[in-house]
Coordinates of C-alpha atoms and ligand atoms in Angstrom, one line a residue:
Chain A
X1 CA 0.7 -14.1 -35.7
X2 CA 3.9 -12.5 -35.1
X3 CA 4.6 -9.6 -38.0
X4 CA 6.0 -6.8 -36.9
X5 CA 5.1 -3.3 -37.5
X6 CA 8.4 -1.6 -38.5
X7 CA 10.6 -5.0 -39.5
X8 CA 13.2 -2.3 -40.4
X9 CA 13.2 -0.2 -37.1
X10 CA 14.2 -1.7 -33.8
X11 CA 10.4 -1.9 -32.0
X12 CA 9.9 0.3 -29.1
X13 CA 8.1 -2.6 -26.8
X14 CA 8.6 -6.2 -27.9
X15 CA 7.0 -9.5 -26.2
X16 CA 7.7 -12.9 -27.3
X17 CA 5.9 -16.1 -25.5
X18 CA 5.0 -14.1 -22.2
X19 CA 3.2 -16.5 -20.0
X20 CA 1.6 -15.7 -16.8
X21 CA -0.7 -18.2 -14.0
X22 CA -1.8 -17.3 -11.0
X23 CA -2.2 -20.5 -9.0
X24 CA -3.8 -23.0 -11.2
X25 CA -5.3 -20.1 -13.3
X26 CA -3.4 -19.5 -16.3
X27 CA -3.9 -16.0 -17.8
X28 CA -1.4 -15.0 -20.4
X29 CA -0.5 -18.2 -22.1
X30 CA 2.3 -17.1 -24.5
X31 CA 1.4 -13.4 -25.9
X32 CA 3.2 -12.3 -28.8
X33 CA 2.9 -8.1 -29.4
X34 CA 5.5 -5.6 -30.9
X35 CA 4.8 -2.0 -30.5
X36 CA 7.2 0.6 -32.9
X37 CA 8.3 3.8 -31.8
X38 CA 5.4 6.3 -31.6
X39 CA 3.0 4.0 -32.3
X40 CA -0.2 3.8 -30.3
X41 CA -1.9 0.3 -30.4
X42 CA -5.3 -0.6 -29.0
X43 CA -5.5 -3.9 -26.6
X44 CA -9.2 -5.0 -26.9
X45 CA -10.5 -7.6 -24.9
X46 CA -13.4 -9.2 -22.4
X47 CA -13.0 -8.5 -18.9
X48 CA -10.9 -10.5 -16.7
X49 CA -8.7 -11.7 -19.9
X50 CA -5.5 -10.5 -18.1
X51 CA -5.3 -7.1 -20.3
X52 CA -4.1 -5.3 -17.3
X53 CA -1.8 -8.1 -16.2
X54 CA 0.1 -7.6 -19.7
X55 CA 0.4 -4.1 -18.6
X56 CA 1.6 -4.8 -15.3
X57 CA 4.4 -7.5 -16.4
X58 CA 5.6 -5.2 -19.1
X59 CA 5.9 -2.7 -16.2
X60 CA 7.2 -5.2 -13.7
X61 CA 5.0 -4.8 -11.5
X62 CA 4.1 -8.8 -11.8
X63 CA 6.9 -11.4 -13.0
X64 CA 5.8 -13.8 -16.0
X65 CA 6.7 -16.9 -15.4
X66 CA 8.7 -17.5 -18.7
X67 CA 9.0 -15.1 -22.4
X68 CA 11.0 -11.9 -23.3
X69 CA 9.8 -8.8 -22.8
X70 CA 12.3 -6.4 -24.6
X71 CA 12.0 -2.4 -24.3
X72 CA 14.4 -0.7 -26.6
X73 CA 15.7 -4.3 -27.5
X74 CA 17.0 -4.7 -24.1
X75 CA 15.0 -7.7 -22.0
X76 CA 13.6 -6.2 -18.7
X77 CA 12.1 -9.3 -17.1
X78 CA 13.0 -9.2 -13.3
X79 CA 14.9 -6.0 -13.6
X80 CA 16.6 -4.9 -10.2
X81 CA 17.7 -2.1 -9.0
X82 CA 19.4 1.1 -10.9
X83 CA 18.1 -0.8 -14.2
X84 CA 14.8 -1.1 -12.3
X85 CA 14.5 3.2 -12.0
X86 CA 16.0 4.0 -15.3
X87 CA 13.5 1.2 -17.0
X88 CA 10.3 2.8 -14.5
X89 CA 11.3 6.3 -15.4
X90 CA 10.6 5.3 -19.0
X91 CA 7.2 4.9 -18.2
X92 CA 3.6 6.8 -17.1
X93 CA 0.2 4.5 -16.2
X94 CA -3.4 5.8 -16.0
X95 CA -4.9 3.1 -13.9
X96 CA -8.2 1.7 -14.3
X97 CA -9.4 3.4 -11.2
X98 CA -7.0 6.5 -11.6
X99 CA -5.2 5.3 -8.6
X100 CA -4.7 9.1 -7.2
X101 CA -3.2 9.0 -4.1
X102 CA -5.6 10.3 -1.4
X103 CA -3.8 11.0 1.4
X104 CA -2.4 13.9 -1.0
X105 CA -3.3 17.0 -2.8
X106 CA -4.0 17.0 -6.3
X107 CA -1.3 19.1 -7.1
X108 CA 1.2 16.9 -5.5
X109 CA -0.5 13.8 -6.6
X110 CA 0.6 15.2 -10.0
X111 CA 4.0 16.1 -9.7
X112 CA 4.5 12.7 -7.5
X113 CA 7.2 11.4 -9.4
X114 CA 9.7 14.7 -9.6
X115 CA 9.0 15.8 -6.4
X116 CA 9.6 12.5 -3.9
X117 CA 11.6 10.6 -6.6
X118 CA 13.8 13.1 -8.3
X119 CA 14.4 15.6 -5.8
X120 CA 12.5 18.4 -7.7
X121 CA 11.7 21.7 -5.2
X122 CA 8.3 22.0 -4.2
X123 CA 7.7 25.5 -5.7
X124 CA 8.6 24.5 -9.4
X125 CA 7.2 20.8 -8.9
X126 CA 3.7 22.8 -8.0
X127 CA 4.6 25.0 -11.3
X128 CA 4.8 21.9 -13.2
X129 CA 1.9 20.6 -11.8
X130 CA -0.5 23.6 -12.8
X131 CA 0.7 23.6 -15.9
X132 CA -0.1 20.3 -16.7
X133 CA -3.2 20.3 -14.8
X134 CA -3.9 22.8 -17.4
X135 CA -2.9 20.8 -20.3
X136 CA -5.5 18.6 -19.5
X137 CA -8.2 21.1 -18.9
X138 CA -8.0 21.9 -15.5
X139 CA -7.7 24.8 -13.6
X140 CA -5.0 25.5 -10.7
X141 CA -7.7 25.9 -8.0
X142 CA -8.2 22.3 -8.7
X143 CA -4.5 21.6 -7.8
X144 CA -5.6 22.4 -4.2
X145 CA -8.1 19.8 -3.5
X146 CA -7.6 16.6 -2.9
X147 CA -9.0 13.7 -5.0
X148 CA -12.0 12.5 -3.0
X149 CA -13.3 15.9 -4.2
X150 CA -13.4 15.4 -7.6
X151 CA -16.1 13.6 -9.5
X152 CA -15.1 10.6 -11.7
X153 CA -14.3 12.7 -15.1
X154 CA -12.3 14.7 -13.0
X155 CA -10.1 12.0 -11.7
X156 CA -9.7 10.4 -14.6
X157 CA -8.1 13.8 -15.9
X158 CA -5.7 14.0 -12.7
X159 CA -4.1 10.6 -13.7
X160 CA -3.4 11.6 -16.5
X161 CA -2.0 14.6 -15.8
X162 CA 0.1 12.9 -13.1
X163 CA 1.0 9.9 -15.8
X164 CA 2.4 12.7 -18.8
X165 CA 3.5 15.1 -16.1
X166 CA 7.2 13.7 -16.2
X167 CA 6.9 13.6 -20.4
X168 CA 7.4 9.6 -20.4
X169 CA 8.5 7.8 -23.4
X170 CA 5.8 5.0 -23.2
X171 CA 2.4 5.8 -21.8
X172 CA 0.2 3.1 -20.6
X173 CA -4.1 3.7 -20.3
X174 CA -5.5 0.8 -18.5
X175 CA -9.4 1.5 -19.3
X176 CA -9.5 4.8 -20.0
X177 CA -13.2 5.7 -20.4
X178 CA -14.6 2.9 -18.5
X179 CA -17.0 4.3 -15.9
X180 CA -17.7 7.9 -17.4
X181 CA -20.2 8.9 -19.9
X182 CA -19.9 9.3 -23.4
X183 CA -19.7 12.8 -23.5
X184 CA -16.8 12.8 -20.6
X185 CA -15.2 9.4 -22.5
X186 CA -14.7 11.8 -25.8
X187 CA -12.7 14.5 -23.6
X188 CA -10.7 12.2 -22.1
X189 CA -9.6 10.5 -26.3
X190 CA -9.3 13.8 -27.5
X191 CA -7.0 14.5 -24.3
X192 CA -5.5 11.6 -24.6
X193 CA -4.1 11.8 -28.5
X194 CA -3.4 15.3 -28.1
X195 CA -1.2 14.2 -25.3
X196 CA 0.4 11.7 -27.0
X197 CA 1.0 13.9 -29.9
X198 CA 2.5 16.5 -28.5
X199 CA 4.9 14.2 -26.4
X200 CA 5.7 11.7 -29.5
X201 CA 5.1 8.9 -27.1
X202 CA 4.9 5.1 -27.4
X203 CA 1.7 4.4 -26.7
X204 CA -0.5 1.0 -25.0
X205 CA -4.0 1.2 -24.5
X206 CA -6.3 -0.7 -23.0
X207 CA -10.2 -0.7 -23.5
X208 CA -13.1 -2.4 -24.2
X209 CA -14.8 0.4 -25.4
X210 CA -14.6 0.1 -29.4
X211 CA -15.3 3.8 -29.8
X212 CA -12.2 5.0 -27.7
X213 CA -10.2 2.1 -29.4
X214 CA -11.2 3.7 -32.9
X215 CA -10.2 7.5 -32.1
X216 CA -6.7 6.1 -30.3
X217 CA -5.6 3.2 -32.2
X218 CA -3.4 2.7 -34.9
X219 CA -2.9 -0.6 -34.6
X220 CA -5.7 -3.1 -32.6
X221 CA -5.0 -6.0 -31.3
X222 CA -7.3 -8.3 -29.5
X223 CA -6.4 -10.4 -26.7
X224 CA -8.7 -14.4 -25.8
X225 CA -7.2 -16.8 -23.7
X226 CA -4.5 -15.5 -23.5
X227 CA -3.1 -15.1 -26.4
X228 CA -3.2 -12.3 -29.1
X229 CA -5.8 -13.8 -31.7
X230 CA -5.5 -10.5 -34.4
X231 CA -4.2 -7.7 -34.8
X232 CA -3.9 -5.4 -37.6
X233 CA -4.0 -1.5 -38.7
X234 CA -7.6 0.2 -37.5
X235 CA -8.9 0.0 -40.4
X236 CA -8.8 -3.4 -40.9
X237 CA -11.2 -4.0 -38.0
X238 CA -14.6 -3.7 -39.3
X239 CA -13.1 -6.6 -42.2
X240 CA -10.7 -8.5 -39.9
X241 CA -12.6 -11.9 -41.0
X242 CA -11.5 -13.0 -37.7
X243 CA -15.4 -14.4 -36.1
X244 CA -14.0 -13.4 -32.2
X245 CA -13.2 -10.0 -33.2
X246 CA -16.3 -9.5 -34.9
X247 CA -18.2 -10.9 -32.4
X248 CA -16.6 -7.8 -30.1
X249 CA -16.5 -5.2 -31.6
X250 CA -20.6 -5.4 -32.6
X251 CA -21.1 -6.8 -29.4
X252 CA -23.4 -9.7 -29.8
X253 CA -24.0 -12.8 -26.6
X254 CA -23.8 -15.3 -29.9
X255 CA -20.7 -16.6 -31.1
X256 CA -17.4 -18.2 -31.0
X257 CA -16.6 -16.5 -27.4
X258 CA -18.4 -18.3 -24.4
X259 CA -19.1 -15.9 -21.7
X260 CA -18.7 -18.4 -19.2
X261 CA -22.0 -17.6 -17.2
X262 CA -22.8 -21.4 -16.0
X263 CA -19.7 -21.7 -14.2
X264 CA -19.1 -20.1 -10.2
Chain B
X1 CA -11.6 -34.1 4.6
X2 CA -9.5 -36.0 6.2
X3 CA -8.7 -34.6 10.4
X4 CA -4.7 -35.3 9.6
X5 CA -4.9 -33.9 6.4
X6 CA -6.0 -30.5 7.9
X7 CA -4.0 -30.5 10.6
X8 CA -0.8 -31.4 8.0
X9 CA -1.9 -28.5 5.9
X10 CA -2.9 -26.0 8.5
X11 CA 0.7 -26.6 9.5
X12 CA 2.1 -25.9 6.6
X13 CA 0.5 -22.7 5.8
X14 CA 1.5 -21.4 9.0
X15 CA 5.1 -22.0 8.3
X16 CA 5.0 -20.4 4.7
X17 CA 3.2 -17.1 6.5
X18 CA 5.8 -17.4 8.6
X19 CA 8.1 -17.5 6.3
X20 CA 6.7 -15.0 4.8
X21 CA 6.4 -12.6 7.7
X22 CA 9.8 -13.2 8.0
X23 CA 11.1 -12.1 4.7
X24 CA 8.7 -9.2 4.7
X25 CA 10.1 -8.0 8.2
X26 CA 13.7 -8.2 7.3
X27 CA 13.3 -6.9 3.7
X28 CA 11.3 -3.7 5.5
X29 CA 13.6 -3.1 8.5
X30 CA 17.0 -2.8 5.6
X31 CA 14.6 0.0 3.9
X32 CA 14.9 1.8 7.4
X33 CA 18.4 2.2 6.8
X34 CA 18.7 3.0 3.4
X35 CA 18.1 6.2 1.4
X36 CA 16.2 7.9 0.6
X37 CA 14.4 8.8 3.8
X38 CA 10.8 9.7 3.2
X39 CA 10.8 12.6 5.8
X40 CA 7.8 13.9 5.8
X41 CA 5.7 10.6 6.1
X42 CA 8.3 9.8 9.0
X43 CA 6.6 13.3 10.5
X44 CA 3.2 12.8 9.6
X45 CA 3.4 9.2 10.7
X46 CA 4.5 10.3 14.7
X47 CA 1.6 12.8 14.7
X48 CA -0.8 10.1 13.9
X49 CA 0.9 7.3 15.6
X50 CA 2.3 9.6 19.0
X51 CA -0.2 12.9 19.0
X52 CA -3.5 11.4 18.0
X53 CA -3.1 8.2 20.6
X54 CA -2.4 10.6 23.6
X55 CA -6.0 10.8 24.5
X56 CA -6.9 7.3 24.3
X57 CA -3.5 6.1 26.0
X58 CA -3.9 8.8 28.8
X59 CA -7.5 7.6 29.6
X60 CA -6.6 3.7 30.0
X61 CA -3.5 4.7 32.0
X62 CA -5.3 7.1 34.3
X63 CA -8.5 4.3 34.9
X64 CA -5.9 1.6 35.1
X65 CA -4.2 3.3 37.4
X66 CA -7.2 4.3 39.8
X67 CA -8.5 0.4 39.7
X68 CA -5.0 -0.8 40.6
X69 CA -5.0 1.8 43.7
X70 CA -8.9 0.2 44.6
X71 CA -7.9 -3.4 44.2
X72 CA -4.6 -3.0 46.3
X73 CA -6.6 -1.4 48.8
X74 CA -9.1 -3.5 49.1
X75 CA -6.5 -6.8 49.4
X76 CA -3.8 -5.0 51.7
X77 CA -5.8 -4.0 54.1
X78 CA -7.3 -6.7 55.3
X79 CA -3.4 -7.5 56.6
X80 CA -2.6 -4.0 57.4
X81 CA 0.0 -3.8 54.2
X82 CA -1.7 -0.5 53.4
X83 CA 1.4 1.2 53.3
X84 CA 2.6 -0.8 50.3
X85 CA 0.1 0.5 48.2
X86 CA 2.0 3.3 46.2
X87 CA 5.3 0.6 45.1
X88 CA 2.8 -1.8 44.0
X89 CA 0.8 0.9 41.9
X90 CA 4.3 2.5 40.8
X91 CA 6.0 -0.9 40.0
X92 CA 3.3 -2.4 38.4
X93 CA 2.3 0.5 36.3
X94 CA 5.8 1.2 35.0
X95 CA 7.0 -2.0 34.3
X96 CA 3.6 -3.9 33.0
X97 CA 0.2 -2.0 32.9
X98 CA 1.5 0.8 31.5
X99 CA 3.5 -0.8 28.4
X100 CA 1.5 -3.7 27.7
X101 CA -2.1 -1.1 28.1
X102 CA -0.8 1.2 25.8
X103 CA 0.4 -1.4 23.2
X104 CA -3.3 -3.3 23.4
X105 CA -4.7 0.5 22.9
X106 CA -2.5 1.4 20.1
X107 CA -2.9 -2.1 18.0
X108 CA -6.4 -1.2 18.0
X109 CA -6.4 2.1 17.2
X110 CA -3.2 2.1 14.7
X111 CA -2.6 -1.3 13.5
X112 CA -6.2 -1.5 12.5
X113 CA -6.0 2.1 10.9
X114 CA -2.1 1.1 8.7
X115 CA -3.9 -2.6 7.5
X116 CA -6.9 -0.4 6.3
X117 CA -5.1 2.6 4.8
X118 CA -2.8 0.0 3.2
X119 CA -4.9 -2.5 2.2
X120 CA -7.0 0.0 0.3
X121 CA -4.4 1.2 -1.1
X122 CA -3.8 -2.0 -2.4
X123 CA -7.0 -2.8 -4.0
X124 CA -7.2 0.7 -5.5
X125 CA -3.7 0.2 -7.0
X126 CA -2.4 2.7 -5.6
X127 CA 0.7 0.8 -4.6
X128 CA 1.3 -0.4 -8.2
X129 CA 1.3 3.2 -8.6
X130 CA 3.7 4.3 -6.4
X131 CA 5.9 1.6 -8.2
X132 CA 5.6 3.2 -11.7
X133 CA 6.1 6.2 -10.3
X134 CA 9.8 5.6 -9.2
X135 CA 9.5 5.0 -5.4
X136 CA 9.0 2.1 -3.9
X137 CA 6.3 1.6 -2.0
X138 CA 7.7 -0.4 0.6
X139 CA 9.8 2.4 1.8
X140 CA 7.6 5.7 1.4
X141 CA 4.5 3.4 3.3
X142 CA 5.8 0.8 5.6
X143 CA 9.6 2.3 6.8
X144 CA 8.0 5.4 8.0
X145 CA 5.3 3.6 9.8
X146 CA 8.3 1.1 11.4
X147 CA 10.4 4.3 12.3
X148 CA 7.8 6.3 13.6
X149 CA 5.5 3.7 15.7
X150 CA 8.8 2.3 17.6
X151 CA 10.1 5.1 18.0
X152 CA 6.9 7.2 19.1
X153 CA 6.0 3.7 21.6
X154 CA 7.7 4.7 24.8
X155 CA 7.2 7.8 24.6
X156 CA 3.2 7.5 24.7
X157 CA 4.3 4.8 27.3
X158 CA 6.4 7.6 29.9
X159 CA 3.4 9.7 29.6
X160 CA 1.0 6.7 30.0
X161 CA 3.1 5.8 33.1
X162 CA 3.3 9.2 34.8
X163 CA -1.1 9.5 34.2
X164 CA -1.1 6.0 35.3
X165 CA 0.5 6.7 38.8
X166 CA -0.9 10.2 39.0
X167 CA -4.5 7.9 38.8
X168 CA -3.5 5.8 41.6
X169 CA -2.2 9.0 43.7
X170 CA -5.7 10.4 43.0
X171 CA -7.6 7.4 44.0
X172 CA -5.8 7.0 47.3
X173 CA -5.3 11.0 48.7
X174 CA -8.9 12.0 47.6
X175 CA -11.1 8.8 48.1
X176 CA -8.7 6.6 50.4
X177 CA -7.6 9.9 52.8
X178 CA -4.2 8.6 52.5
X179 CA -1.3 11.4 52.8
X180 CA -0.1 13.2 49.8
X181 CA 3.4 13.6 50.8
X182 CA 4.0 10.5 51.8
X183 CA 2.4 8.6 49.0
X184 CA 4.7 10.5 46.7
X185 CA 7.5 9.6 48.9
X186 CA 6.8 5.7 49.0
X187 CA 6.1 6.1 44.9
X188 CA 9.6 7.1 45.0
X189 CA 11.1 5.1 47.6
X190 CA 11.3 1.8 46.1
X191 CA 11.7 3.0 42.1
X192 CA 14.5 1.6 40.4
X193 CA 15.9 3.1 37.5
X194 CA 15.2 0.0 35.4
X195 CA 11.6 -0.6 36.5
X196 CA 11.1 2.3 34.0
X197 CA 13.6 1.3 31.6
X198 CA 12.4 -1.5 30.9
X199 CA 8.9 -0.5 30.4
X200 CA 9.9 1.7 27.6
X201 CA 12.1 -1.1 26.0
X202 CA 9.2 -2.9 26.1
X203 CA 6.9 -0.1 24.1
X204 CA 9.6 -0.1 21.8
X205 CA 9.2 -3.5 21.2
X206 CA 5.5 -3.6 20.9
X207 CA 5.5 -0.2 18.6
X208 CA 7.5 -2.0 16.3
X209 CA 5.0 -5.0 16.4
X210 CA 1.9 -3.0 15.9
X211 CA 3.6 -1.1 12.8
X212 CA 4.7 -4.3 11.2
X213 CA 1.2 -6.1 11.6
X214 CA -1.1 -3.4 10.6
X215 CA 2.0 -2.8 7.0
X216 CA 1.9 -6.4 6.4
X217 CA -1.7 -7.8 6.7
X218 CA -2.5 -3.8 4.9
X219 CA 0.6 -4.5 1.9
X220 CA -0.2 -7.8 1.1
X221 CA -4.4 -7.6 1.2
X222 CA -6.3 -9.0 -2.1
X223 CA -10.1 -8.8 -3.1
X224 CA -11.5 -5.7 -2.4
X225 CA -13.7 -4.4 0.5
X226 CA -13.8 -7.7 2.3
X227 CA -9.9 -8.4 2.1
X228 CA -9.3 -5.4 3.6
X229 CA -11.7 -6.1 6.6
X230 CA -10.0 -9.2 7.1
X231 CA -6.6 -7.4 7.1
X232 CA -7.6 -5.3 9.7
X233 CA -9.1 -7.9 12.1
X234 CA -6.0 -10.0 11.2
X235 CA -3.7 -7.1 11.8
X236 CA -4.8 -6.5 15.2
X237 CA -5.6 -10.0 16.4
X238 CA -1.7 -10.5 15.4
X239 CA -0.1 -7.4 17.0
X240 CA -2.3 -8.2 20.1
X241 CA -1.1 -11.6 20.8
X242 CA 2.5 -11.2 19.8
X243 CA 2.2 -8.4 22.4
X244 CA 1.0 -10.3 24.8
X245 CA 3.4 -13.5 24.3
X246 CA 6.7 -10.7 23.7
X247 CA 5.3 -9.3 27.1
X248 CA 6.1 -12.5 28.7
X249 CA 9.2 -13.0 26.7
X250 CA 10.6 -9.6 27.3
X251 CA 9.6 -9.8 31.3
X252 CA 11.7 -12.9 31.6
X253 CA 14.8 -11.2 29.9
X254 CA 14.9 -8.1 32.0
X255 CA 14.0 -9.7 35.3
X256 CA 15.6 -12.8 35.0
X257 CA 18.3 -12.2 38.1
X258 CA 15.2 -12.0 40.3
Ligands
ADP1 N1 -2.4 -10.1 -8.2 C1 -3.3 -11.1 -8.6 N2 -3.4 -12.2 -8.0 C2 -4.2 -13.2 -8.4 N3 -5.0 -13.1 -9.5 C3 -5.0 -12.0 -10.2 C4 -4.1 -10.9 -9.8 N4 -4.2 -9.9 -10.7 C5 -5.2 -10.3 -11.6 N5 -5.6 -11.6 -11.3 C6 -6.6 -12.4 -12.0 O1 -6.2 -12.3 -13.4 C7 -7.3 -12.2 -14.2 C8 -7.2 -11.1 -15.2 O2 -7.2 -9.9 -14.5 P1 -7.1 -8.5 -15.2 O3 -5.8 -8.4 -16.0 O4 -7.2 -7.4 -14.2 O5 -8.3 -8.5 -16.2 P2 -8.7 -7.4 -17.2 O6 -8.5 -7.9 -18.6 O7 -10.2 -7.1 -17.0 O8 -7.9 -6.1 -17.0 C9 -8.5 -12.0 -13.3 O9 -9.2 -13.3 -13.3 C10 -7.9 -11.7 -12.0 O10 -8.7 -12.3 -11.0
MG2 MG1 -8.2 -4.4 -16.1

């Protein structure tokens, strides 16, 4: 369950055994992933599986309660400090729900991170700002209003203007289409690998939606109690022989997974 | 279940919030004194905290301090103390109504309004944001909340104290036919230096109080929309008590000789 992508390069993101509870509930119960260097891989999974949680431990955000998580082969798990910044500064997140800060203008919602954390003047952060509003298909006027303004689509575009604006080494996409239609959902992949492209980034995405996970991926891996059942190149997941994947990625109420409906 | 049982673990989960609070309130008020310094929410924070409460502050000060005038009236005279009137609107103003009104005001209007701007930025994860983002949240949201809120306190408290006495001077010259001069006179005549002071020590206090309870019920919300209702009732159920009970506390400190 464990291969590695590149066993001759040094992988970019590596996890061994994370666990994770909260309370009683166990969620990740020992998940084994290894992301190489520019590679984009695809977490699929049900809802409420603890997909964002791996994010969030990997970006220590939450604390699992035992495993390694390694970035660049050094182990990051409760991270302080200096260590803390230069490990954060590796990073940009789309959040499921954008997560835009409303209190703030677009513009500076954008160029959060070199304005109040590296000291960046406002003139050239706004420059920086408009420019990668831009990238992303916005125009500066939109820099100017402030989130509650925009519709969904939009959003969605600000974060992730905000999450490449400081060209990060590893970008995280916690749901990226969910919520906006199909036509809006295809902007935001194409956005989203032309982004990644251009920036060489390390990529983790997380979706349910298998049509996203087929233009992003190159690598899927899918994630059931808690553990990482398969994972393999995209291509392999129309023939993965594994019954929960298939069960996914067509979709069906029958099989092996149990929606647990009875329960609550 | 069990009556003991409860009671054992209804104790119990107050010490851990306690414990809790406690933690959160120390690891918060080291933020204040550590770079960086988020400036411009410091600023933003004493226009919302200090500007936008003058009008409600000023109109419980002014009624507060036109009833107190009424009620002293209406007791003194009946043993000719009339002329005791202004000290006891003065004194009681500056050293109680005034502080402890304005702190019941502001939990209301401010502790409610940090536990709902935090707590939704909670549930939106907008926090977690702030985190990848290279700043940590508890200093860009809840320091300059802290810095602002005790610092802004008695200030909105002096100004709260001068409406409040102005209120009683208006109750007594216009309705009461008292003399002007002299009531300002009296106001004066009795005044200690420390009667004020420690009014504003007070608002200090209670500023603080108010910040912290609307940043921690707000920071450490969970479960959406109805979590963050509960935050805000908790927020200013907590500020208003721990007001009222520091009141007391604080009153026995200062005035402890006599
Ligand atoms: N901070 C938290 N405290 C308690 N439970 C949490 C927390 N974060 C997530 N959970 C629980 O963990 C489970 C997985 O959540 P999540 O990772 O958000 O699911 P998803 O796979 O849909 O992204 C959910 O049941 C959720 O209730
Ligand atoms: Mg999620």
């Amino acid at each position: 369950m464990t291969e590695t992508a590149h066993p001759d390069h040094q992988p970019k993101i590596e996890l061994t055994g994370v666990h994770k509870s909260f309370g009683e509930k166990k969620i990740l119960r020992g998940v084994n992933l290894s992301i190489g260097k520019s590679e984009s891989v695809v977490v699929i999974g049900g809802s409420g599986t603890g997909k964002s949680v791996l994010l969030k431990c990997i970006l220590g955000i939450l604390h699992p309660e035992s495993g390694n998580i390694k970035i660049d082969g050094k182990d990051v798990v409760g991270v302080r400090g200096r260590a803390k910044d230069k490990h954060l500064r590796k990073f940009g997140m789309l959040f499921q729900g954008s997560a835009l800060f409303d209190s703030l203008p677009v513009w500076q919602n954008v160029a959060f991170r070199p304005l109040q954390a590296q000291g960046m003047k406002k003139k050239e952060a706004r420059d920086l700002a408009i420019a990668t509003l831009g990238s992303v298909g916005l125009s500066p006027a939109v820099g100017d209003l402030y989130p509650a303004e925009l519709s969904g689509g939009m959003q969605k575009r600000v974060a992730l203007a905000r999450a490449i604006a400081a060209k990060p080494e590893i970008i995280f996409f916690d749901e990226p289409t969910t919520g906006l239609d199909p036509i809006m959902s295809d902007v935001i992949n194409e956005l989203i690998v032309k982004c990644v492209r251009e920036l060489g980034a390390t990529t983790l995405t997380i979706t349910h939606d298998m049509a996203s996970a087929r233009k992003i991926a190159d690598r899927i891996a899918m994630l059931h109690e808690g553990h990482i059942i398969w994972q393999g190149p995209k291509r392999d997941i129309d023939h993965s022989g594994n019954p929960y994947v298939d069960q996914f990625i067509h979709g069906r109420a029958e099989g092996p997974i149990r929606m647990q409906v009875r329960k609550v | 279940m069990n009556p003991l049982a409860l009671i054992g673990h209804t104790f119990l989960e107050f010490l851990a919030a306690t414990g809790r609070l406690g933690h959160f309130t120390s690891r918060s008020i080291s933020h204040c004194f550590r770079r960086p310094f988020y400036w411009s929410q410091i600023g933003r924070q004493f226009v919302d905290i200090g500007y936008f409460s003058l009008p409600v502050v000023g109109l419980t000060a002014l009624f507060t301090g036109m009833v107190l005038a009424l009620q002293s009236y209406s007791g003194f005279s009946r043993f000719d103390a009339e002329s005791a009137i202004p000290t006891v609107v003065v004194l009681s103003i500056t050293r109680e109504l005034g502080p402890v009104m304005a702190g019941l005001m502001v939990a209301g209007r401010i502790g409610a309004a940090i536990a709902a701007e935090l707590g939704t930025m909670r549930v939106t994860e907008q926090i977690d944001a702030l985190t990848t983002l290279s700043t940590n949240p508890q200093k860009y949201l809840i320091a300059p909340r802290l810095i602002a809120s005790t610092l802004v306190m008695p200030l909105l408290v002096l100004i709260a104290d001068i409406i409040g006495v102005f209120g009683g001077f208006l109750v007594c010259v216009y309705r009461l036919k008292f003399n002007a001069a002299n009531y300002i006179s009296q106001s004066w005549q009795y005044l200690e230096f420390r009667d004020v002071t420690s009014g504003l020590w007070k608002a200090a206090v209670f500023g603080f109080i108010i910040a912290l309870m609307g940043c921690f019920n707000g920071f450490n919300s969970k479960g959406g929309a109805q979590g963050v209702g509960a935050a805000t009732t908790n927020a200013v159920v907590t500020a208003s008590i721990l007001i009222l009970v520091s009141n007391y506390l604080l009153t026995g400190i200062f005035f402890s000789g006599k």
